[in-house]
CSV table of N, CA and C in Angstrom, one decimal:
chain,number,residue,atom,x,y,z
A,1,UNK,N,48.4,56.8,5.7
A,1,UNK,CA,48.5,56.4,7.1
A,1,UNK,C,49.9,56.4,7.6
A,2,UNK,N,50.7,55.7,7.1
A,2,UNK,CA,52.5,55.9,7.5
A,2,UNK,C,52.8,56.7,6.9
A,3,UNK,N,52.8,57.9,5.8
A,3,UNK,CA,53.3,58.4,4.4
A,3,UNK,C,53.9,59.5,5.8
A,4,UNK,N,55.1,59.6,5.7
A,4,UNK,CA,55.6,60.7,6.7
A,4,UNK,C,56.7,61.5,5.8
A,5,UNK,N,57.8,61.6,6.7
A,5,UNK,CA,59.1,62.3,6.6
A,5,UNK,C,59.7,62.0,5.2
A,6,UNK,N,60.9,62.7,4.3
A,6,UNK,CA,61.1,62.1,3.4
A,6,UNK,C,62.1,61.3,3.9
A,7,UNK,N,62.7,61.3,5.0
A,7,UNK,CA,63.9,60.6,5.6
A,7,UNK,C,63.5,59.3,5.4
A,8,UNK,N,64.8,58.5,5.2
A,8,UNK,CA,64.9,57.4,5.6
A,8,UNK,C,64.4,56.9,7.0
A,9,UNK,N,63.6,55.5,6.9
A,9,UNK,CA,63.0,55.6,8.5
A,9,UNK,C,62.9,53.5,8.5
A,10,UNK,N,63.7,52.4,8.6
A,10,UNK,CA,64.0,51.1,8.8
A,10,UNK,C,62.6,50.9,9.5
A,11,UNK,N,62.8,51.3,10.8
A,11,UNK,CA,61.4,51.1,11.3
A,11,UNK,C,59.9,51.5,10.9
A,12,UNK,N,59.9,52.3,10.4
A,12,UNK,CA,58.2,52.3,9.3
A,12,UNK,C,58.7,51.3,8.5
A,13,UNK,N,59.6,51.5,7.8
A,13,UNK,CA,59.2,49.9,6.8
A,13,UNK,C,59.2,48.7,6.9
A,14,UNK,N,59.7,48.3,8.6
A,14,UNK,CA,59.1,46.6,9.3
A,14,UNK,C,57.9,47.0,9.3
A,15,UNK,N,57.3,47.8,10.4
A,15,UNK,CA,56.1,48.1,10.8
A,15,UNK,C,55.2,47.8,9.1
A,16,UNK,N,55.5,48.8,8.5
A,16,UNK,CA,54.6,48.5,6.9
A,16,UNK,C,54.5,47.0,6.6
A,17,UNK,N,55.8,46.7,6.1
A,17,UNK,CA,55.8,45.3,6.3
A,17,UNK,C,54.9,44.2,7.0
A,18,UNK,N,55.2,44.2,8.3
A,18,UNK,CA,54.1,43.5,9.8
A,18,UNK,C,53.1,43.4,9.2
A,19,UNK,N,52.3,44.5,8.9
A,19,UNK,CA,51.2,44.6,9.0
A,19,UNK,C,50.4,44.0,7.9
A,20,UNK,N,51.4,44.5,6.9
A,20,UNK,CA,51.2,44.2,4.9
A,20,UNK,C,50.8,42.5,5.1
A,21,UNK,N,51.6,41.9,5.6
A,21,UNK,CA,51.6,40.3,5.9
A,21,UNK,C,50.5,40.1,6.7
A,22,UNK,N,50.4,40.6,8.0
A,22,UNK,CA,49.6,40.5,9.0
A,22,UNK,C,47.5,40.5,8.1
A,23,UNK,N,47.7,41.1,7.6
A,23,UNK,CA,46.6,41.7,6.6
A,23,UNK,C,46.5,40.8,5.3
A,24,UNK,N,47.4,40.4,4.8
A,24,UNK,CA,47.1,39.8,3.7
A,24,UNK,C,46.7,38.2,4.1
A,25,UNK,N,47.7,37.9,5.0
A,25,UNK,CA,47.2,36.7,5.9
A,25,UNK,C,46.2,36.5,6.1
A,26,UNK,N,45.3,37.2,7.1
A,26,UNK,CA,43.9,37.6,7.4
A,26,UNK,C,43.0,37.5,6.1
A,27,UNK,N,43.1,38.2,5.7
A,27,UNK,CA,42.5,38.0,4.2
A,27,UNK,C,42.4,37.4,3.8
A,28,UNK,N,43.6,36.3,3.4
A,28,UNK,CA,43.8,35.8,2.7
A,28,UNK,C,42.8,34.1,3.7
A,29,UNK,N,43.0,33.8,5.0
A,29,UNK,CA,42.2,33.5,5.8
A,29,UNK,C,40.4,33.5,5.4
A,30,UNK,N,40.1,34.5,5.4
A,30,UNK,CA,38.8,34.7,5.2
A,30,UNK,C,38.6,34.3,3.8
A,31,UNK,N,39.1,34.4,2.8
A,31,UNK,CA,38.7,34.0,1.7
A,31,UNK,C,38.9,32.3,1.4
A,32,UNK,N,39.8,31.9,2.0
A,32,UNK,CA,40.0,30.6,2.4
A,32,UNK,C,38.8,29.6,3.2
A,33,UNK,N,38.4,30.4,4.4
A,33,UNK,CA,37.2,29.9,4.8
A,33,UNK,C,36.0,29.9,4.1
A,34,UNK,N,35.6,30.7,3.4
A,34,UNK,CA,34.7,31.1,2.4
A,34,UNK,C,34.5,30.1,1.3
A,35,UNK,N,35.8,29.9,0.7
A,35,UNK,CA,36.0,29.2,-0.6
A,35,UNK,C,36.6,27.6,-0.4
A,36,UNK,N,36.9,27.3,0.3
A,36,UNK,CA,38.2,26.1,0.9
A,36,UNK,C,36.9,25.6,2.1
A,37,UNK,N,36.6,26.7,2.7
A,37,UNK,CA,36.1,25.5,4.2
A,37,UNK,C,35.1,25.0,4.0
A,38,UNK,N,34.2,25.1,3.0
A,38,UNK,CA,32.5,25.2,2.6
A,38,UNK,C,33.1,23.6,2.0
A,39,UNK,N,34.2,23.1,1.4
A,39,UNK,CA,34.6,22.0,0.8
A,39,UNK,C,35.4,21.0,1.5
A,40,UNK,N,35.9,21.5,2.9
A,40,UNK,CA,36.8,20.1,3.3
A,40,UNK,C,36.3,20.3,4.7
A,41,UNK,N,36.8,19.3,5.7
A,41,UNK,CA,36.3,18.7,6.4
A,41,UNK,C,36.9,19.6,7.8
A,42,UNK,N,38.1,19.4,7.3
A,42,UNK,CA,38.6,20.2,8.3
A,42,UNK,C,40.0,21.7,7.8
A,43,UNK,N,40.0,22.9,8.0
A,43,UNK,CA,40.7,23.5,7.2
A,43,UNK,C,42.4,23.5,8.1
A,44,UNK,N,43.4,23.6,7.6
A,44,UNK,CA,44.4,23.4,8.5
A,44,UNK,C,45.5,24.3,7.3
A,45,UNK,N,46.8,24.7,7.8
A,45,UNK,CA,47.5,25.4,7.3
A,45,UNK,C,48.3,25.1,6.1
A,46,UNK,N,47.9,23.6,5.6
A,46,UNK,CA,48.0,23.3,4.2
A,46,UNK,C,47.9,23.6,2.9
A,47,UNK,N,46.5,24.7,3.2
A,47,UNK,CA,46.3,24.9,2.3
A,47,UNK,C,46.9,26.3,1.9
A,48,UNK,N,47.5,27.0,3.2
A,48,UNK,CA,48.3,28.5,3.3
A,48,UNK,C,49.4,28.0,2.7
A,49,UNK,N,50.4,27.2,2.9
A,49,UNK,CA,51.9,27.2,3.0
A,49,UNK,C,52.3,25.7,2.4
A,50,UNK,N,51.6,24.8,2.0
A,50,UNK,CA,52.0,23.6,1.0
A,50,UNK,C,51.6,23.9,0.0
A,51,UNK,N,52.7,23.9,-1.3
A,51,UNK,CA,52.5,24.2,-2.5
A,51,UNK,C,51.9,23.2,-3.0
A,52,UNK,N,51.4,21.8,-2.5
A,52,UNK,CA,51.0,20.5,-2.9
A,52,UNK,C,49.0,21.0,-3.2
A,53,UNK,N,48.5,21.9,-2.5
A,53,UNK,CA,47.1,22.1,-2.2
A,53,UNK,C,47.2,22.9,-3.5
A,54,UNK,N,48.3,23.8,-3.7
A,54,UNK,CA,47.3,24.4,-5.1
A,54,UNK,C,47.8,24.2,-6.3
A,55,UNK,N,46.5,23.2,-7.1
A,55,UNK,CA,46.5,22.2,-7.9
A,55,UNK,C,45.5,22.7,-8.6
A,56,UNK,N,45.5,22.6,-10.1
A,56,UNK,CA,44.3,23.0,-11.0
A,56,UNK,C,43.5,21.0,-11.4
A,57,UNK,N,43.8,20.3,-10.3
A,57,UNK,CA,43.1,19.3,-10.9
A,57,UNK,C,42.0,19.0,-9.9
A,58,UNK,N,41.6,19.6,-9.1
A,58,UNK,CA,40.8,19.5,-8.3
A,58,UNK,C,39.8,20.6,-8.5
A,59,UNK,N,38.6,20.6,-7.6
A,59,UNK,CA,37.2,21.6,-7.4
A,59,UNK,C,38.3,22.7,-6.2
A,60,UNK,N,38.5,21.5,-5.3
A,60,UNK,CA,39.3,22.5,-4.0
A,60,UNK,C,40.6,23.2,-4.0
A,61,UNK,N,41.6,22.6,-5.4
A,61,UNK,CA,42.9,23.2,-5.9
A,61,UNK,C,42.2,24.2,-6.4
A,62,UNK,N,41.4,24.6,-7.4
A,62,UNK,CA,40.9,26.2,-7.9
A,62,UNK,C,40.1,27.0,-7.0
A,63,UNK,N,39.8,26.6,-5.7
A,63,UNK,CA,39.3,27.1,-4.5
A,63,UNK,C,40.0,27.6,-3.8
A,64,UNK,N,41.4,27.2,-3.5
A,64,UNK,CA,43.2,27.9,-3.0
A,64,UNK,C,43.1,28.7,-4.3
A,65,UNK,N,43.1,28.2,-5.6
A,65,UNK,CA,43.9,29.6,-6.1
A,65,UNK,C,42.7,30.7,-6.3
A,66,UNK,N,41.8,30.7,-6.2
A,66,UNK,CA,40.7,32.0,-6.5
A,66,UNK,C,41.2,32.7,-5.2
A,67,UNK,N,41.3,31.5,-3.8
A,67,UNK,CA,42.0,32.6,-2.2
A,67,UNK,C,43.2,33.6,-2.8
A,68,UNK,N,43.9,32.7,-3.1
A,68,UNK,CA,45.2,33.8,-3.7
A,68,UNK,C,45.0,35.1,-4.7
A,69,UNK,N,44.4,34.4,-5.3
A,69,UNK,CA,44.4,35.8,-6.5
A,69,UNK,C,43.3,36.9,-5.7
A,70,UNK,N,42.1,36.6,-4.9
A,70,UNK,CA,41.7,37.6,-4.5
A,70,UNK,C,42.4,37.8,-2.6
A,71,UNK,N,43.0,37.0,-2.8
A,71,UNK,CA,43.9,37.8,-1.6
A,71,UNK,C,45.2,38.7,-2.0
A,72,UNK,N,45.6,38.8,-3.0
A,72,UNK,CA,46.3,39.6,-4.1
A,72,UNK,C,45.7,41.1,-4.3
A,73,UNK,N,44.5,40.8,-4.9
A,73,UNK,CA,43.7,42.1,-5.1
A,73,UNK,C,43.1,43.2,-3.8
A,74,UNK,N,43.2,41.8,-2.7
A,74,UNK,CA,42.7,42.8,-1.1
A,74,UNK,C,43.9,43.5,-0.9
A,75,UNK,N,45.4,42.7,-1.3
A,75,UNK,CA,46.9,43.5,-0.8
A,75,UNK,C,46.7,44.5,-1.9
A,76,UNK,N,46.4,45.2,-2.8
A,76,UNK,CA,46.5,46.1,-3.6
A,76,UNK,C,46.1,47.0,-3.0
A,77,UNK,N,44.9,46.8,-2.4
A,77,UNK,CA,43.9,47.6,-1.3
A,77,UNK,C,45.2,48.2,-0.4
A,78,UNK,N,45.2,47.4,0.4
A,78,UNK,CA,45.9,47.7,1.3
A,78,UNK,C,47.5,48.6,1.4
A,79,UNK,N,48.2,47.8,0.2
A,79,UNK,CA,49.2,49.2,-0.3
A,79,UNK,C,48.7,50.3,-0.5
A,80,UNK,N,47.1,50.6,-1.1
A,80,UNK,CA,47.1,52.0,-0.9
A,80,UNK,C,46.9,52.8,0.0
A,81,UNK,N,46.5,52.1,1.2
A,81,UNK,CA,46.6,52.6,2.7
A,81,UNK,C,47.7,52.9,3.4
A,82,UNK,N,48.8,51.4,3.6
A,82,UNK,CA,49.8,51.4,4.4
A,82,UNK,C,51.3,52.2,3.5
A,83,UNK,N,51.1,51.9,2.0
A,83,UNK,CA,52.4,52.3,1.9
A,83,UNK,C,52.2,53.8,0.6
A,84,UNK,N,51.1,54.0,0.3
A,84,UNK,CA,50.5,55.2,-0.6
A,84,UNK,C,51.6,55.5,-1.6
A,85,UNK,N,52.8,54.9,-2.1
A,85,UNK,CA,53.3,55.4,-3.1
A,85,UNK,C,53.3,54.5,-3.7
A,86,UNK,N,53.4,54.8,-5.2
A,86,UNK,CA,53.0,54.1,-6.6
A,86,UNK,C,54.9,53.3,-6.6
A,87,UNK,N,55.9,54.2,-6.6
A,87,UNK,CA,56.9,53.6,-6.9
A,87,UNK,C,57.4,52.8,-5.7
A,88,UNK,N,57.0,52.3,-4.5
A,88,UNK,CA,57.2,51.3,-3.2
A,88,UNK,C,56.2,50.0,-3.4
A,89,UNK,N,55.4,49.9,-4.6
A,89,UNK,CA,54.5,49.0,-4.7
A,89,UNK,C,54.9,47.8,-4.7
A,90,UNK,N,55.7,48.0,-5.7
A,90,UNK,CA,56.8,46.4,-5.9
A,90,UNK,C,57.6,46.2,-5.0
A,91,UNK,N,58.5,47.0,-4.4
A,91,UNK,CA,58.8,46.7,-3.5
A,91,UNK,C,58.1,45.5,-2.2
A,92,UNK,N,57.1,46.4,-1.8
A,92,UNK,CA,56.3,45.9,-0.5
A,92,UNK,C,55.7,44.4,-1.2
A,93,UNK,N,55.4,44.5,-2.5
A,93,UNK,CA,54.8,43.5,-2.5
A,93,UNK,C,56.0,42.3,-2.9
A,94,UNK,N,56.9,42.5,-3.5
A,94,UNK,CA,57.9,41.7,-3.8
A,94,UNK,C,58.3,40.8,-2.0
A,95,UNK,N,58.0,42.0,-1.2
A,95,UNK,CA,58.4,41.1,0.5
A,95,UNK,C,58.0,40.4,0.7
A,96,UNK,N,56.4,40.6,0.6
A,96,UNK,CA,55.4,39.6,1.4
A,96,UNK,C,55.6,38.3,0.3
A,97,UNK,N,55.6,38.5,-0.8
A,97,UNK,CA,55.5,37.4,-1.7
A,97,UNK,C,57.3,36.2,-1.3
A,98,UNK,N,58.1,37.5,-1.2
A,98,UNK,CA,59.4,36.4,0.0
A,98,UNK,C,58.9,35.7,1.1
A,99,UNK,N,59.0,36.5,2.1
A,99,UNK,CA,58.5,36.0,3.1
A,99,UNK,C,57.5,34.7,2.9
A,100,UNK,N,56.7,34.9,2.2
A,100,UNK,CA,55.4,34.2,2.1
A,100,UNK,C,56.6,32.4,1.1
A,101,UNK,N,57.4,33.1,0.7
A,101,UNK,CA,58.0,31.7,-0.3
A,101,UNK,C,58.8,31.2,1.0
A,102,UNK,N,59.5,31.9,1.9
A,102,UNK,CA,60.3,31.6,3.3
A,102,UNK,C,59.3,30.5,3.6
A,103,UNK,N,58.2,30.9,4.2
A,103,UNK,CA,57.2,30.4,5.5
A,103,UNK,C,57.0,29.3,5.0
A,104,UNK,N,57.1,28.9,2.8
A,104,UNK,CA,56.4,27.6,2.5
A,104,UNK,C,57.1,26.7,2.4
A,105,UNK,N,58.6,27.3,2.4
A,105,UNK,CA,59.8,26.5,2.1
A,105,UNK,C,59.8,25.5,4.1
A,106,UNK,N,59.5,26.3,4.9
A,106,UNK,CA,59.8,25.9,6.7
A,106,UNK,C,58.9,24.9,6.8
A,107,UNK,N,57.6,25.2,5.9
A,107,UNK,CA,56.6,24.1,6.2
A,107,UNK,C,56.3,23.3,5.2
A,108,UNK,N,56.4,23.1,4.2
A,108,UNK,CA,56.5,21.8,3.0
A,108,UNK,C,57.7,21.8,2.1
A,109,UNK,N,58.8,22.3,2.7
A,109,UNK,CA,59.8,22.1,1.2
A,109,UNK,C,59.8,23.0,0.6
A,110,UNK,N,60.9,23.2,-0.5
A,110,UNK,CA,61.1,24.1,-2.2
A,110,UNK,C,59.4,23.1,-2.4
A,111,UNK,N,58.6,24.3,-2.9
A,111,UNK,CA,58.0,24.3,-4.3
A,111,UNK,C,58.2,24.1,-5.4
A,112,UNK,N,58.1,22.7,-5.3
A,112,UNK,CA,58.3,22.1,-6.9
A,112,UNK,C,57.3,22.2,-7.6
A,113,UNK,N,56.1,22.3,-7.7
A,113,UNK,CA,54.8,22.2,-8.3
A,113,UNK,C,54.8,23.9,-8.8
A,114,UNK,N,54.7,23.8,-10.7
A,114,UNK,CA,54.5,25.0,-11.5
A,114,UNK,C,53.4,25.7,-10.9
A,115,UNK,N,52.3,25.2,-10.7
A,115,UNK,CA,51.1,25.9,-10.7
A,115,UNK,C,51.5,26.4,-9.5
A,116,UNK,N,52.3,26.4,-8.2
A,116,UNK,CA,52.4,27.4,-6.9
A,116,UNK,C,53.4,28.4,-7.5
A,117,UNK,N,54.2,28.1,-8.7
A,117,UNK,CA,54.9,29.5,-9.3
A,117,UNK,C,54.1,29.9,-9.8
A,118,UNK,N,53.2,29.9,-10.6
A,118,UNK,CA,52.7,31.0,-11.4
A,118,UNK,C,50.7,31.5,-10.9
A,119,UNK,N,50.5,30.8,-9.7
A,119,UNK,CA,49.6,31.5,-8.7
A,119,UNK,C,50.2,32.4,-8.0
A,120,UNK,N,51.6,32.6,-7.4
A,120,UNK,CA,52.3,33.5,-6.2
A,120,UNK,C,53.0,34.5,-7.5
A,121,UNK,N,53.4,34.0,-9.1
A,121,UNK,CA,53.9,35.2,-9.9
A,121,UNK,C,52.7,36.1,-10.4
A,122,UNK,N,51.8,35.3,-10.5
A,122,UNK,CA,50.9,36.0,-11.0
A,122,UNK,C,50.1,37.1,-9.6
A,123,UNK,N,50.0,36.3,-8.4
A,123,UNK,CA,49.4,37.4,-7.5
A,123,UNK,C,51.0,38.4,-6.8
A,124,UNK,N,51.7,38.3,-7.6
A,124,UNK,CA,52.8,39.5,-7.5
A,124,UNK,C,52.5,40.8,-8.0
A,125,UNK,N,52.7,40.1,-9.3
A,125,UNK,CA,52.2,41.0,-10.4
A,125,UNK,C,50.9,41.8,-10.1
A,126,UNK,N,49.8,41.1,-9.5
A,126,UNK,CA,48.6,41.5,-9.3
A,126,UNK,C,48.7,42.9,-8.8
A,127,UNK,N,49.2,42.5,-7.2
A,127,UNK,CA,49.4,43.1,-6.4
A,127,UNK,C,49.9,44.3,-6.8
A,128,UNK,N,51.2,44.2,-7.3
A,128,UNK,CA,52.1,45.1,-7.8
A,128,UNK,C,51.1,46.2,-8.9
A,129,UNK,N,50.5,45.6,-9.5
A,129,UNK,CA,50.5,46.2,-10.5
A,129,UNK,C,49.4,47.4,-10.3
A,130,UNK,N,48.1,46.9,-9.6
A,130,UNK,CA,47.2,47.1,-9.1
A,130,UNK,C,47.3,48.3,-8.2
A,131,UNK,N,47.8,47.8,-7.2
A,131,UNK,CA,48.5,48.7,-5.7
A,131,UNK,C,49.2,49.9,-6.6
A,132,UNK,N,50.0,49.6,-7.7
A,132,UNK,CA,50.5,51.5,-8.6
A,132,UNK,C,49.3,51.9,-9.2
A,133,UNK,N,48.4,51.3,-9.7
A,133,UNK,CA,47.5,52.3,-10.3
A,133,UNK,C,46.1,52.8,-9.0
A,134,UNK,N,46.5,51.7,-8.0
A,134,UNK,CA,45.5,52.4,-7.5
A,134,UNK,C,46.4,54.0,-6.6
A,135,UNK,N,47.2,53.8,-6.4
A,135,UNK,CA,48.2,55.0,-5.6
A,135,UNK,C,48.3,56.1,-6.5
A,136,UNK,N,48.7,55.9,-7.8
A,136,UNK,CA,48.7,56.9,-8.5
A,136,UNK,C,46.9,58.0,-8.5
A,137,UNK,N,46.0,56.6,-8.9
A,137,UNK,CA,44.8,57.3,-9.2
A,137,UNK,C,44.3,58.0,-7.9
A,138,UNK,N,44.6,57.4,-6.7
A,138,UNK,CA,43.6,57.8,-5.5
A,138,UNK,C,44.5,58.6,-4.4
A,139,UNK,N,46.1,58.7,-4.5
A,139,UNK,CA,46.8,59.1,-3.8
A,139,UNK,C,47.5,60.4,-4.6
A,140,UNK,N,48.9,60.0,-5.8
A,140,UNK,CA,49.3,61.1,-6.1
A,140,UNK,C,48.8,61.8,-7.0
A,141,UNK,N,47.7,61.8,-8.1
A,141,UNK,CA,47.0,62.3,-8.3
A,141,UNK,C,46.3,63.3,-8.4
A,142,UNK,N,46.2,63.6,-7.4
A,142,UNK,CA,45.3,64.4,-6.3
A,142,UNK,C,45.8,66.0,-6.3
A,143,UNK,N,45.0,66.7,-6.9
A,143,UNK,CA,45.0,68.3,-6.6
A,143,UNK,C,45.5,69.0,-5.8
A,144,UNK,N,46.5,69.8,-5.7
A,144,UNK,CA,47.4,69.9,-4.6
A,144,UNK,C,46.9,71.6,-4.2
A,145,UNK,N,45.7,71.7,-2.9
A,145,UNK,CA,45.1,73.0,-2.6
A,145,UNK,C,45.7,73.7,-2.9
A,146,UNK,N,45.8,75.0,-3.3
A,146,UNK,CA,46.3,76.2,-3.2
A,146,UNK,C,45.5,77.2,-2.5
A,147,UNK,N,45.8,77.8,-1.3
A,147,UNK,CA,45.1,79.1,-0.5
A,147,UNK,C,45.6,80.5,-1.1
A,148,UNK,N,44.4,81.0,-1.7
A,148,UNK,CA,44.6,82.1,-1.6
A,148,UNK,C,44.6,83.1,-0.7
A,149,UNK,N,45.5,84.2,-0.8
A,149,UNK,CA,45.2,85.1,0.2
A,149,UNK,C,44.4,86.2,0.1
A,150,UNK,N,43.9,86.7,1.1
A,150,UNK,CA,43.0,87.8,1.0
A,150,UNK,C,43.2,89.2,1.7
């Protein structure tokens, strides 16, 4: 979808970016409602950006983190669309996972609670890891035509 020029280009990679977030957000939303809203009363941005909600001692703490990890696996998806190279994987995903530690730090504080390190290390990793094998398998991979002439 963006895969262009070999040039250097700042603006494709906000725009990639924007979107990378914009999308995993979303997603990450829906699977939230899915898994989180079916259990509380009211859903509010607590459960996005306070590292206090994801807790393995609750029904609704493993309800945030199953959102994460398969909102992890949708971003894999989606690096193979927006950013289609295997070696930019970590990258892109190393942002959104900043960003995303920015936005939690503005609205609850440093994350002191392990279990929000190692649900956001682990859906890095995911991400990352996932997002290269799928680019390699479904992007560079790929048979490069050759026309013959006649």
């Amino acid at each position: 979808m963006f895969y262009g020029a070999v040039s250097w280009d700042p603006w494709l990679i906000v725009v990639q970016i924007v979107c990378l977030q914009c999308l995993y957000y979303l997603t990450l939303g829906v699977f939230m409602a899915i898994l989180v809203g079916t259990r509380v009363s009211r859903m509010s941005l607590v459960y996005f950006f306070d590292y206090a909600a994801i807790t393995a001692s609750t029904v609704t703490g493993w309800c945030v983190i199953a959102s994460f990890v398969l909102g992890s696996l949708a971003g894999s998806v989606y690096l193979l669309y927006l950013v289609e190279r295997a070696k930019k994987c970590l990258d892109f995903s190393a942002s959104l996972y900043i960003i995303h530690l920015f936005i939690c730090i503005m609205y609850g504080g440093w994350p002191s609670s392990i279990t929000w390190w190692i649900v956001n290390g682990t859906g890095i990793a995911v991400m990352a890891l996932l997002g290269e094998y799928l680019c390699v398998k479904f992007r560079e991979m790929r048979e490069i035509p050759i026309r013959h002439r006649s």
